[in-house]
């Protein structure tokens, strides 16, 4: 793989940029960032749970604030890592004089979008959708689908839903085919798992990029088009299975860093993790021999926590950038496929942070309650609307339910011969795109538990 091709500024599906003799004030990758910010799918992340449902006593992170913070970390990580590469390779620095800025902007845009396809109700939202499609209730709706299409639904993946959002335009909206019209470079960096839900065992290598999948069958041709434009190395090109875009390693690292440390910070602030346990652990990871943390007398441990967290993220960004620069030649050859975060000097302590978060935050009663609710709400919505969609008699109740669906999610009126798979995927788009409160309110309404306000 080559950096000039990997940093393609062409916009999906195939729009060439007009020639210019000077660097633009607002570059193509900054425009990608802006397009994500102004998208309705990104805005809805404001009301989607990250881990903890919004409490009355303190502010915790939503999917939106997590995405913004990950983008900030990703920008610094991308620029610093690219600067290391430029300092080590004069030819690269001459060929791509804006390489560090471009890499930072690409990683920031991809990080900003990295959760855009995640469903409501926190980390269990994907499991709730998958569990429904694994249930006996869903079996009749899956009879006409291929094995790969069934795998898309029974192992529902927010990353694949995100790639669909970024590249898909609904027929009810327009005849366009660009989605958000992002650059190929940003789409490549966004795709941490460049594979479909089903791949041949012989093609697997066991790398970090194979833990999940990155596109549904409906977007397979789109992803292969992006991969070919970027020159990604193939593992099984015929089935849309590729090596990662190198900058996807930095997107993954920024996300890993933020969710581990900042989820832990939320747990401390909410009193679910004791400060006398959490603060010393973070200080040990910071390993501050100059003693700057200890040089200030803190009167509020929460303020001290914020300072330590900021210093720690800065330290780990610098270390991750060095690791990426070291592995970059192997990454370009398709010979490295590991999570950079596992090579950090404080990896053992990060695992302890994760252990405490799992036991005391992710398994706390409020989190378990919202996750349990998610299984009921998301499964209930899918079942009610799929029953209506596939109701051959189009009974009175089915017609009423279908009218509740926004037009772009109905497989009627805009295209003929829509497959069962696409009908199900359109509904899944609708359900996964809802906010926590919107999903709960609609579920209560269609189940007759609660009437809309005003009645």
CSV table of C-alpha atoms in Angstrom, one decimal:
chain,number,residue,atom,x,y,z
A,1,UNK,CA,0.0,0.0,0.0
A,2,UNK,CA,1.2,3.5,-0.7
A,3,UNK,CA,0.5,6.7,1.3
A,4,UNK,CA,-0.4,8.9,-1.7
A,5,UNK,CA,-3.2,6.5,-2.7
A,6,UNK,CA,-4.3,5.8,0.8
A,7,UNK,CA,-4.8,9.6,1.4
A,8,UNK,CA,-7.1,9.9,-1.6
A,9,UNK,CA,-9.2,13.1,-1.5
A,10,UNK,CA,-11.7,11.8,-4.0
A,11,UNK,CA,-15.2,11.7,-2.7
A,12,UNK,CA,-17.4,8.6,-2.7
A,13,UNK,CA,-18.7,7.3,-5.0
A,14,UNK,CA,-16.3,8.7,-7.5
A,15,UNK,CA,-16.1,12.5,-7.5
A,16,UNK,CA,-12.8,14.0,-8.4
A,17,UNK,CA,-11.7,17.2,-6.7
A,18,UNK,CA,-11.1,20.2,-9.0
A,19,UNK,CA,-7.4,20.9,-9.6
A,20,UNK,CA,-5.9,23.6,-7.4
A,21,UNK,CA,-2.5,25.2,-7.2
A,22,UNK,CA,-2.5,26.0,-3.5
A,23,UNK,CA,-3.5,24.2,-0.3
A,24,UNK,CA,-7.2,25.0,0.4
A,25,UNK,CA,-8.1,26.9,3.5
A,26,UNK,CA,-10.6,24.1,4.4
A,27,UNK,CA,-9.2,20.8,3.2
A,28,UNK,CA,-11.2,17.8,2.0
A,29,UNK,CA,-10.7,15.9,5.2
A,30,UNK,CA,-11.8,18.9,7.4
A,31,UNK,CA,-14.9,19.0,5.2
A,32,UNK,CA,-15.4,15.3,6.0
A,33,UNK,CA,-15.4,16.1,9.7
A,34,UNK,CA,-17.9,18.9,9.1
A,35,UNK,CA,-20.2,16.7,7.1
A,36,UNK,CA,-20.4,14.2,10.0
A,37,UNK,CA,-21.0,16.9,12.5
A,38,UNK,CA,-24.0,18.3,10.6
A,39,UNK,CA,-25.5,14.9,9.9
A,40,UNK,CA,-28.7,13.9,11.6
A,41,UNK,CA,-27.3,10.5,12.5
A,42,UNK,CA,-24.5,12.1,14.4
A,43,UNK,CA,-26.8,14.5,16.2
A,44,UNK,CA,-28.9,11.6,17.5
A,45,UNK,CA,-25.9,10.3,19.4
A,46,UNK,CA,-26.5,13.0,21.9
A,47,UNK,CA,-29.4,10.9,23.3
A,48,UNK,CA,-27.8,7.5,23.0
A,49,UNK,CA,-26.3,5.9,26.1
A,50,UNK,CA,-22.5,5.3,26.1
A,51,UNK,CA,-22.5,3.2,29.3
A,52,UNK,CA,-24.5,4.9,32.1
A,53,UNK,CA,-28.0,6.1,31.5
A,54,UNK,CA,-28.1,9.9,32.2
A,55,UNK,CA,-28.3,10.3,36.0
A,56,UNK,CA,-29.7,13.3,37.8
A,57,UNK,CA,-26.7,13.8,40.1
A,58,UNK,CA,-23.8,14.2,37.6
A,59,UNK,CA,-23.0,14.5,33.9
A,60,UNK,CA,-21.7,11.3,32.2
A,61,UNK,CA,-20.7,10.7,28.6
A,62,UNK,CA,-23.2,10.0,25.8
A,63,UNK,CA,-22.3,8.5,22.5
A,64,UNK,CA,-21.9,12.0,21.2
A,65,UNK,CA,-19.5,13.3,23.8
A,66,UNK,CA,-17.5,10.1,23.6
A,67,UNK,CA,-17.2,10.5,19.8
A,68,UNK,CA,-16.1,14.2,20.1
A,69,UNK,CA,-13.4,13.3,22.7
A,70,UNK,CA,-12.2,10.3,20.6
A,71,UNK,CA,-11.9,12.7,17.6
A,72,UNK,CA,-9.8,15.1,19.6
A,73,UNK,CA,-7.5,12.3,20.7
A,74,UNK,CA,-7.5,10.9,17.2
A,75,UNK,CA,-6.4,14.2,15.6
A,76,UNK,CA,-3.4,14.5,17.9
A,77,UNK,CA,-2.5,10.9,17.4
A,78,UNK,CA,-2.7,11.1,13.6
A,79,UNK,CA,-0.6,14.2,13.4
A,80,UNK,CA,2.0,13.1,15.8
A,81,UNK,CA,2.4,9.6,14.2
A,82,UNK,CA,2.6,11.1,10.7
A,83,UNK,CA,5.2,13.6,11.9
A,84,UNK,CA,7.4,10.8,13.1
A,85,UNK,CA,7.1,9.2,9.7
A,86,UNK,CA,8.0,12.4,7.9
A,87,UNK,CA,11.0,12.9,10.2
A,88,UNK,CA,12.2,9.4,9.3
A,89,UNK,CA,11.5,9.6,5.6
A,90,UNK,CA,12.6,12.8,3.7
A,91,UNK,CA,11.1,11.5,0.5
A,92,UNK,CA,7.6,11.1,2.1
A,93,UNK,CA,7.9,14.6,3.6
A,94,UNK,CA,8.7,16.0,0.2
A,95,UNK,CA,6.1,14.1,-1.6
A,96,UNK,CA,3.3,14.8,0.9
A,97,UNK,CA,4.2,18.1,2.6
A,98,UNK,CA,0.8,18.2,4.5
A,99,UNK,CA,1.0,14.5,5.5
A,100,UNK,CA,0.9,15.2,9.2
A,101,UNK,CA,-2.1,17.6,9.0
A,102,UNK,CA,-3.9,15.3,6.6
A,103,UNK,CA,-3.5,12.2,8.7
A,104,UNK,CA,-4.7,14.1,11.8
A,105,UNK,CA,-7.8,15.3,9.9
A,106,UNK,CA,-8.6,11.9,8.4
A,107,UNK,CA,-8.3,10.1,11.8
A,108,UNK,CA,-10.4,12.9,13.5
A,109,UNK,CA,-13.2,12.6,11.0
A,110,UNK,CA,-13.2,8.8,11.1
A,111,UNK,CA,-13.2,8.9,15.0
A,112,UNK,CA,-16.0,11.3,15.0
A,113,UNK,CA,-18.1,8.9,12.9
A,114,UNK,CA,-16.9,5.7,14.6
A,115,UNK,CA,-20.1,5.2,16.7
A,116,UNK,CA,-22.6,6.7,14.2
A,117,UNK,CA,-24.2,3.3,13.5
A,118,UNK,CA,-24.5,2.1,17.0
A,119,UNK,CA,-28.0,1.4,18.3
A,120,UNK,CA,-29.6,2.8,21.5
A,121,UNK,CA,-29.3,1.3,25.0
A,122,UNK,CA,-25.5,1.3,25.3
A,123,UNK,CA,-23.1,-1.5,24.6
A,124,UNK,CA,-25.9,-4.1,24.7
A,125,UNK,CA,-27.8,-2.5,21.8
A,126,UNK,CA,-26.1,-4.7,19.2
A,127,UNK,CA,-26.6,-7.8,21.3
A,128,UNK,CA,-30.3,-7.0,21.6
A,129,UNK,CA,-30.8,-6.8,17.9
A,130,UNK,CA,-28.7,-9.9,17.3
A,131,UNK,CA,-30.6,-11.8,19.9
A,132,UNK,CA,-34.0,-11.0,18.3
A,133,UNK,CA,-32.8,-12.3,15.0
A,134,UNK,CA,-31.5,-15.5,16.7
A,135,UNK,CA,-34.9,-16.1,18.3
A,136,UNK,CA,-37.7,-18.3,17.1
A,137,UNK,CA,-39.9,-15.3,16.5
A,138,UNK,CA,-37.6,-14.0,13.8
A,139,UNK,CA,-37.1,-17.3,12.0
A,140,UNK,CA,-40.1,-16.9,9.5
A,141,UNK,CA,-38.7,-13.6,8.3
A,142,UNK,CA,-35.3,-15.0,7.5
A,143,UNK,CA,-36.4,-17.9,5.3
A,144,UNK,CA,-35.7,-16.2,2.0
A,145,UNK,CA,-32.3,-14.8,3.0
A,146,UNK,CA,-28.8,-16.2,2.1
A,147,UNK,CA,-26.5,-17.4,4.9
A,148,UNK,CA,-24.5,-14.2,4.7
A,149,UNK,CA,-27.5,-12.0,4.9
A,150,UNK,CA,-28.7,-14.0,8.0
A,151,UNK,CA,-25.3,-13.6,9.5
A,152,UNK,CA,-25.5,-9.8,9.1
A,153,UNK,CA,-28.6,-9.7,11.2
A,154,UNK,CA,-27.9,-12.4,13.8
A,155,UNK,CA,-24.5,-10.8,14.5
A,156,UNK,CA,-25.6,-7.2,14.1
A,157,UNK,CA,-22.7,-4.9,14.0
A,158,UNK,CA,-22.7,-1.1,14.6
A,159,UNK,CA,-19.6,-0.7,12.5
A,160,UNK,CA,-21.3,-2.1,9.5
A,161,UNK,CA,-24.4,0.0,10.2
A,162,UNK,CA,-22.1,3.0,10.3
A,163,UNK,CA,-20.6,2.3,6.9
A,164,UNK,CA,-24.1,2.0,5.6
A,165,UNK,CA,-25.0,5.4,7.0
A,166,UNK,CA,-21.9,7.0,5.5
A,167,UNK,CA,-22.4,5.6,2.0
A,168,UNK,CA,-26.2,5.1,1.6
A,169,UNK,CA,-28.9,7.4,0.4
A,170,UNK,CA,-32.5,6.3,0.8
A,171,UNK,CA,-34.6,6.1,-2.3
A,172,UNK,CA,-37.3,8.2,-0.6
A,173,UNK,CA,-34.9,11.0,-0.1
A,174,UNK,CA,-33.3,11.3,-3.6
A,175,UNK,CA,-31.8,9.4,-6.5
A,176,UNK,CA,-28.3,10.1,-5.0
A,177,UNK,CA,-25.8,7.4,-4.2
A,178,UNK,CA,-23.2,9.1,-2.1
A,179,UNK,CA,-24.5,9.0,1.5
A,180,UNK,CA,-22.5,11.7,3.3
A,181,UNK,CA,-20.1,11.9,0.3
A,182,UNK,CA,-17.0,11.5,2.4
A,183,UNK,CA,-13.5,11.0,0.9
A,184,UNK,CA,-12.2,7.5,0.2
A,185,UNK,CA,-9.4,8.1,2.8
A,186,UNK,CA,-11.8,8.8,5.6
A,187,UNK,CA,-14.1,5.8,4.7
A,188,UNK,CA,-11.0,3.6,4.7
A,189,UNK,CA,-9.8,4.8,8.1
A,190,UNK,CA,-13.3,4.4,9.4
A,191,UNK,CA,-13.5,0.7,8.5
A,192,UNK,CA,-11.7,-0.9,11.4
A,193,UNK,CA,-13.0,-4.4,10.3
A,194,UNK,CA,-12.7,-4.6,6.5
A,195,UNK,CA,-14.6,-7.8,6.1
A,196,UNK,CA,-18.1,-9.1,5.7
A,197,UNK,CA,-19.9,-11.1,8.4
A,198,UNK,CA,-19.1,-14.4,6.8
A,199,UNK,CA,-15.6,-15.2,5.4
A,200,UNK,CA,-13.9,-18.5,4.6
A,201,UNK,CA,-11.8,-19.9,7.4
A,202,UNK,CA,-8.9,-20.3,5.0
A,203,UNK,CA,-8.7,-16.5,4.5
A,204,UNK,CA,-8.6,-15.7,8.2
A,205,UNK,CA,-5.3,-14.7,9.9
A,206,UNK,CA,-6.6,-14.1,13.4
A,207,UNK,CA,-5.7,-10.4,13.5
A,208,UNK,CA,-7.3,-7.5,15.3
A,209,UNK,CA,-9.1,-6.4,12.2
A,210,UNK,CA,-11.1,-9.7,12.1
A,211,UNK,CA,-12.8,-9.5,15.5
A,212,UNK,CA,-15.9,-8.0,14.0
A,213,UNK,CA,-17.1,-7.1,10.5
A,214,UNK,CA,-17.4,-3.7,8.7
A,215,UNK,CA,-20.1,-3.9,6.1
A,216,UNK,CA,-23.4,-5.6,5.4
A,217,UNK,CA,-24.0,-7.6,2.2
A,218,UNK,CA,-26.0,-4.7,0.9
A,219,UNK,CA,-22.8,-2.5,1.0
A,220,UNK,CA,-20.3,-5.2,-0.1
A,221,UNK,CA,-19.9,-3.7,-3.6
A,222,UNK,CA,-19.5,-0.3,-2.2
A,223,UNK,CA,-16.7,-1.3,0.2
A,224,UNK,CA,-14.9,-3.3,-2.5
A,225,UNK,CA,-15.0,-0.1,-4.6
A,226,UNK,CA,-13.5,1.9,-1.7
A,227,UNK,CA,-10.9,-0.7,-1.1
A,228,UNK,CA,-9.8,-0.8,-4.8
A,229,UNK,CA,-9.7,3.0,-5.0
A,230,UNK,CA,-7.4,3.1,-1.9
A,231,UNK,CA,-5.2,0.2,-3.0
A,232,UNK,CA,-5.9,-1.9,0.1
A,233,UNK,CA,-4.3,-5.3,0.2
A,234,UNK,CA,-6.7,-8.1,-0.3
A,235,UNK,CA,-7.2,-11.2,1.8
A,236,UNK,CA,-10.2,-12.4,-0.2
A,237,UNK,CA,-11.1,-9.6,-2.6
A,238,UNK,CA,-14.0,-11.6,-4.2
A,239,UNK,CA,-15.8,-11.6,-0.8
A,240,UNK,CA,-14.8,-8.1,0.3
A,241,UNK,CA,-12.1,-9.1,2.8
A,242,UNK,CA,-9.1,-6.8,3.0
A,243,UNK,CA,-6.2,-5.6,5.2
A,244,UNK,CA,-6.9,-2.5,7.1
A,245,UNK,CA,-6.2,1.1,5.9
A,246,UNK,CA,-3.2,2.0,8.1
A,247,UNK,CA,-4.9,4.9,9.7
A,248,UNK,CA,-7.7,2.6,11.0
A,249,UNK,CA,-5.1,1.4,13.6
A,250,UNK,CA,-5.0,4.9,14.9
A,251,UNK,CA,-8.8,5.2,15.0
A,252,UNK,CA,-9.0,2.0,16.9
A,253,UNK,CA,-6.3,3.2,19.3
A,254,UNK,CA,-8.0,6.5,20.0
A,255,UNK,CA,-11.3,4.7,20.7
A,256,UNK,CA,-9.7,2.1,22.9
A,257,UNK,CA,-7.9,4.8,24.9
A,258,UNK,CA,-11.0,7.0,25.4
A,259,UNK,CA,-13.5,4.4,26.3
A,260,UNK,CA,-11.2,2.6,28.8
A,261,UNK,CA,-10.0,5.7,30.6
A,262,UNK,CA,-13.1,8.0,30.3
A,263,UNK,CA,-15.6,5.2,31.1
A,264,UNK,CA,-13.4,4.6,34.2
A,265,UNK,CA,-13.6,8.3,35.0
A,266,UNK,CA,-17.4,8.2,34.8
A,267,UNK,CA,-17.4,5.3,37.2
A,268,UNK,CA,-15.3,7.2,39.7
A,269,UNK,CA,-17.4,10.3,39.5
A,270,UNK,CA,-20.6,8.3,40.0
A,271,UNK,CA,-19.2,6.6,43.1
A,272,UNK,CA,-19.3,3.2,41.5
A,273,UNK,CA,-15.5,2.9,41.6
A,274,UNK,CA,-13.8,4.0,44.8
A,275,UNK,CA,-11.4,7.0,44.4
A,276,UNK,CA,-8.9,5.4,46.8
A,277,UNK,CA,-8.7,2.5,44.3
A,278,UNK,CA,-9.0,4.4,41.0
A,279,UNK,CA,-6.8,7.4,41.6
A,280,UNK,CA,-3.7,5.5,42.6
A,281,UNK,CA,-4.1,3.2,39.6
A,282,UNK,CA,-4.2,6.1,37.2
A,283,UNK,CA,-1.3,7.7,38.9
A,284,UNK,CA,0.7,4.5,38.5
A,285,UNK,CA,-0.1,4.5,34.8
A,286,UNK,CA,1.0,8.1,34.5
A,287,UNK,CA,4.3,7.3,36.2
A,288,UNK,CA,5.2,10.9,36.9
A,289,UNK,CA,8.8,11.0,38.0
A,290,UNK,CA,9.0,14.8,37.9
A,291,UNK,CA,6.2,14.9,40.5
A,292,UNK,CA,4.1,17.5,38.8
A,293,UNK,CA,0.9,15.7,40.0
A,294,UNK,CA,2.1,15.7,43.6
A,295,UNK,CA,3.3,19.3,43.4
A,296,UNK,CA,-0.3,20.7,43.7
A,297,UNK,CA,-2.4,20.3,46.8
A,298,UNK,CA,-5.8,19.2,45.5
A,299,UNK,CA,-8.9,20.1,47.6
A,300,UNK,CA,-11.3,18.2,45.3
A,301,UNK,CA,-10.3,14.7,44.1
A,302,UNK,CA,-12.6,15.1,41.0
A,303,UNK,CA,-10.4,18.0,39.8
A,304,UNK,CA,-7.3,16.0,40.5
A,305,UNK,CA,-8.9,13.1,38.5
A,306,UNK,CA,-9.5,15.4,35.5
A,307,UNK,CA,-5.9,16.6,35.6
A,308,UNK,CA,-4.5,13.1,35.8
A,309,UNK,CA,-6.7,11.8,33.0
A,310,UNK,CA,-5.6,14.7,30.7
A,311,UNK,CA,-1.9,14.1,31.4
A,312,UNK,CA,-2.3,10.3,31.1
A,313,UNK,CA,-4.1,10.5,27.7
A,314,UNK,CA,-1.3,12.9,26.5
A,315,UNK,CA,1.4,10.5,27.5
A,316,UNK,CA,-0.3,7.5,25.9
A,317,UNK,CA,-1.0,9.4,22.7
A,318,UNK,CA,2.7,10.1,22.4
A,319,UNK,CA,3.6,6.4,23.1
A,320,UNK,CA,1.0,5.1,20.6
A,321,UNK,CA,2.3,7.5,17.9
A,322,UNK,CA,5.8,6.1,18.3
A,323,UNK,CA,4.4,2.5,18.2
A,324,UNK,CA,2.5,3.2,15.0
A,325,UNK,CA,5.5,4.8,13.3
A,326,UNK,CA,7.6,1.7,14.2
A,327,UNK,CA,5.0,-0.7,12.8
A,328,UNK,CA,4.0,1.4,9.7
A,329,UNK,CA,6.3,-0.3,7.2
A,330,UNK,CA,4.9,-3.7,8.2
A,331,UNK,CA,1.3,-2.3,8.2
A,332,UNK,CA,1.8,-1.1,4.6
A,333,UNK,CA,2.9,-4.6,3.6
A,334,UNK,CA,-0.1,-6.2,5.3
A,335,UNK,CA,2.2,-7.9,7.9
A,336,UNK,CA,1.0,-6.3,11.1
A,337,UNK,CA,-2.6,-6.7,12.4
A,338,UNK,CA,-2.6,-6.2,16.2
A,339,UNK,CA,-4.2,-3.6,18.5
A,340,UNK,CA,-1.6,-0.9,19.2
A,341,UNK,CA,-2.9,-0.4,22.7
A,342,UNK,CA,-1.8,-3.9,23.8
A,343,UNK,CA,1.8,-2.8,23.3
A,344,UNK,CA,1.6,0.2,25.7
A,345,UNK,CA,4.0,0.1,28.6
A,346,UNK,CA,1.0,0.3,31.0
A,347,UNK,CA,-1.0,-2.4,29.3
A,348,UNK,CA,-1.2,-4.5,32.5
A,349,UNK,CA,-2.7,-1.5,34.4
A,350,UNK,CA,-5.1,-0.8,31.5
A,351,UNK,CA,-6.3,-4.3,31.9
A,352,UNK,CA,-6.9,-3.7,35.6
A,353,UNK,CA,-8.9,-0.5,34.7
A,354,UNK,CA,-11.0,-2.6,32.3
A,355,UNK,CA,-11.5,-5.3,35.0
A,356,UNK,CA,-12.7,-2.7,37.5
A,357,UNK,CA,-15.0,-1.1,34.9
A,358,UNK,CA,-16.6,-4.4,34.0
A,359,UNK,CA,-17.2,-5.5,37.6
A,360,UNK,CA,-18.2,-2.2,39.1
A,361,UNK,CA,-19.5,0.0,36.3
A,362,UNK,CA,-20.7,-2.1,33.4
A,363,UNK,CA,-22.4,-4.5,35.9
A,364,UNK,CA,-23.9,-1.9,38.1
A,365,UNK,CA,-27.7,-1.9,38.5
A,366,UNK,CA,-28.5,1.2,36.4
A,367,UNK,CA,-26.4,-0.2,33.5
A,368,UNK,CA,-28.0,-3.7,33.8
A,369,UNK,CA,-31.5,-2.2,33.9
A,370,UNK,CA,-31.1,-0.1,30.8
A,371,UNK,CA,-29.5,-3.1,29.0
A,372,UNK,CA,-32.3,-5.4,30.0
A,373,UNK,CA,-34.8,-2.7,28.9
A,374,UNK,CA,-33.0,-2.6,25.5
A,375,UNK,CA,-33.6,-6.2,24.9
A,376,UNK,CA,-37.3,-5.9,25.4
A,377,UNK,CA,-37.7,-2.6,23.6
A,378,UNK,CA,-35.6,-3.3,20.5
A,379,UNK,CA,-36.8,-6.8,20.2
A,380,UNK,CA,-40.4,-5.7,20.6
A,381,UNK,CA,-40.1,-3.0,18.0
A,382,UNK,CA,-38.5,-5.3,15.5
A,383,UNK,CA,-41.0,-8.0,16.0
A,384,UNK,CA,-44.1,-5.7,15.8
A,385,UNK,CA,-42.9,-4.0,12.6
A,386,UNK,CA,-41.6,-7.1,10.9
A,387,UNK,CA,-44.9,-8.8,11.5
A,388,UNK,CA,-46.6,-5.8,9.8
A,389,UNK,CA,-44.2,-5.7,6.9
A,390,UNK,CA,-44.6,-9.4,6.1
A,391,UNK,CA,-48.3,-9.5,6.8
A,392,UNK,CA,-49.6,-10.8,3.5
A,393,UNK,CA,-53.2,-9.8,4.3
A,394,UNK,CA,-52.2,-6.3,5.2
A,395,UNK,CA,-54.6,-6.2,8.1
A,396,UNK,CA,-55.8,-3.1,9.7
A,397,UNK,CA,-53.2,-3.2,12.5
A,398,UNK,CA,-50.4,-3.8,10.1
A,399,UNK,CA,-51.3,-0.9,7.9
A,400,UNK,CA,-51.4,1.4,10.9
A,401,UNK,CA,-48.0,0.3,12.1
A,402,UNK,CA,-46.5,0.8,8.7
A,403,UNK,CA,-47.8,4.3,8.6
A,404,UNK,CA,-45.8,5.0,11.8
A,405,UNK,CA,-42.5,4.3,9.9
A,406,UNK,CA,-40.9,7.3,8.3
A,407,UNK,CA,-41.2,7.0,4.5
A,408,UNK,CA,-37.5,6.3,3.8
A,409,UNK,CA,-37.7,3.1,5.9
A,410,UNK,CA,-40.7,1.7,4.0
A,411,UNK,CA,-39.8,-0.6,1.0
A,412,UNK,CA,-42.6,0.7,-1.1
A,413,UNK,CA,-43.4,3.4,-3.6
A,414,UNK,CA,-39.8,4.2,-4.6
A,415,UNK,CA,-38.3,1.0,-6.0
A,416,UNK,CA,-39.7,-2.3,-7.3
A,417,UNK,CA,-38.7,-5.8,-6.3
A,418,UNK,CA,-37.2,-5.0,-2.9
A,419,UNK,CA,-35.9,-8.2,-1.4
A,420,UNK,CA,-36.8,-9.6,2.0
A,421,UNK,CA,-33.3,-8.8,3.2
A,422,UNK,CA,-33.5,-5.1,2.2
A,423,UNK,CA,-37.0,-4.8,3.8
A,424,UNK,CA,-35.5,-6.1,7.1
A,425,UNK,CA,-32.4,-4.0,6.8
A,426,UNK,CA,-34.5,-0.8,6.3
A,427,UNK,CA,-36.4,-1.6,9.5
A,428,UNK,CA,-33.2,-2.3,11.3
A,429,UNK,CA,-31.8,1.1,10.1
A,430,UNK,CA,-34.9,2.7,11.7
A,431,UNK,CA,-34.7,0.9,15.0
A,432,UNK,CA,-30.9,1.2,15.3
A,433,UNK,CA,-31.0,4.8,14.5
A,434,UNK,CA,-33.4,5.8,17.2
A,435,UNK,CA,-32.4,7.5,20.5
A,436,UNK,CA,-33.0,5.7,23.8
A,437,UNK,CA,-36.0,7.8,24.7
A,438,UNK,CA,-37.5,7.7,21.2
A,439,UNK,CA,-37.3,3.9,21.1
A,440,UNK,CA,-38.8,3.5,24.6
A,441,UNK,CA,-41.7,5.9,23.8
A,442,UNK,CA,-42.6,4.2,20.5
A,443,UNK,CA,-42.5,0.8,22.2
A,444,UNK,CA,-44.8,2.0,24.9
A,445,UNK,CA,-47.2,3.5,22.4
A,446,UNK,CA,-47.5,0.5,20.1
A,447,UNK,CA,-47.9,-1.8,23.1
A,448,UNK,CA,-50.6,0.4,24.5
A,449,UNK,CA,-48.6,1.0,27.7
A,450,UNK,CA,-48.7,4.7,27.4
A,451,UNK,CA,-50.4,7.1,25.0
A,452,UNK,CA,-48.6,9.9,23.3
A,453,UNK,CA,-48.5,13.2,25.2
A,454,UNK,CA,-51.6,15.3,24.6
A,455,UNK,CA,-54.1,12.5,25.2
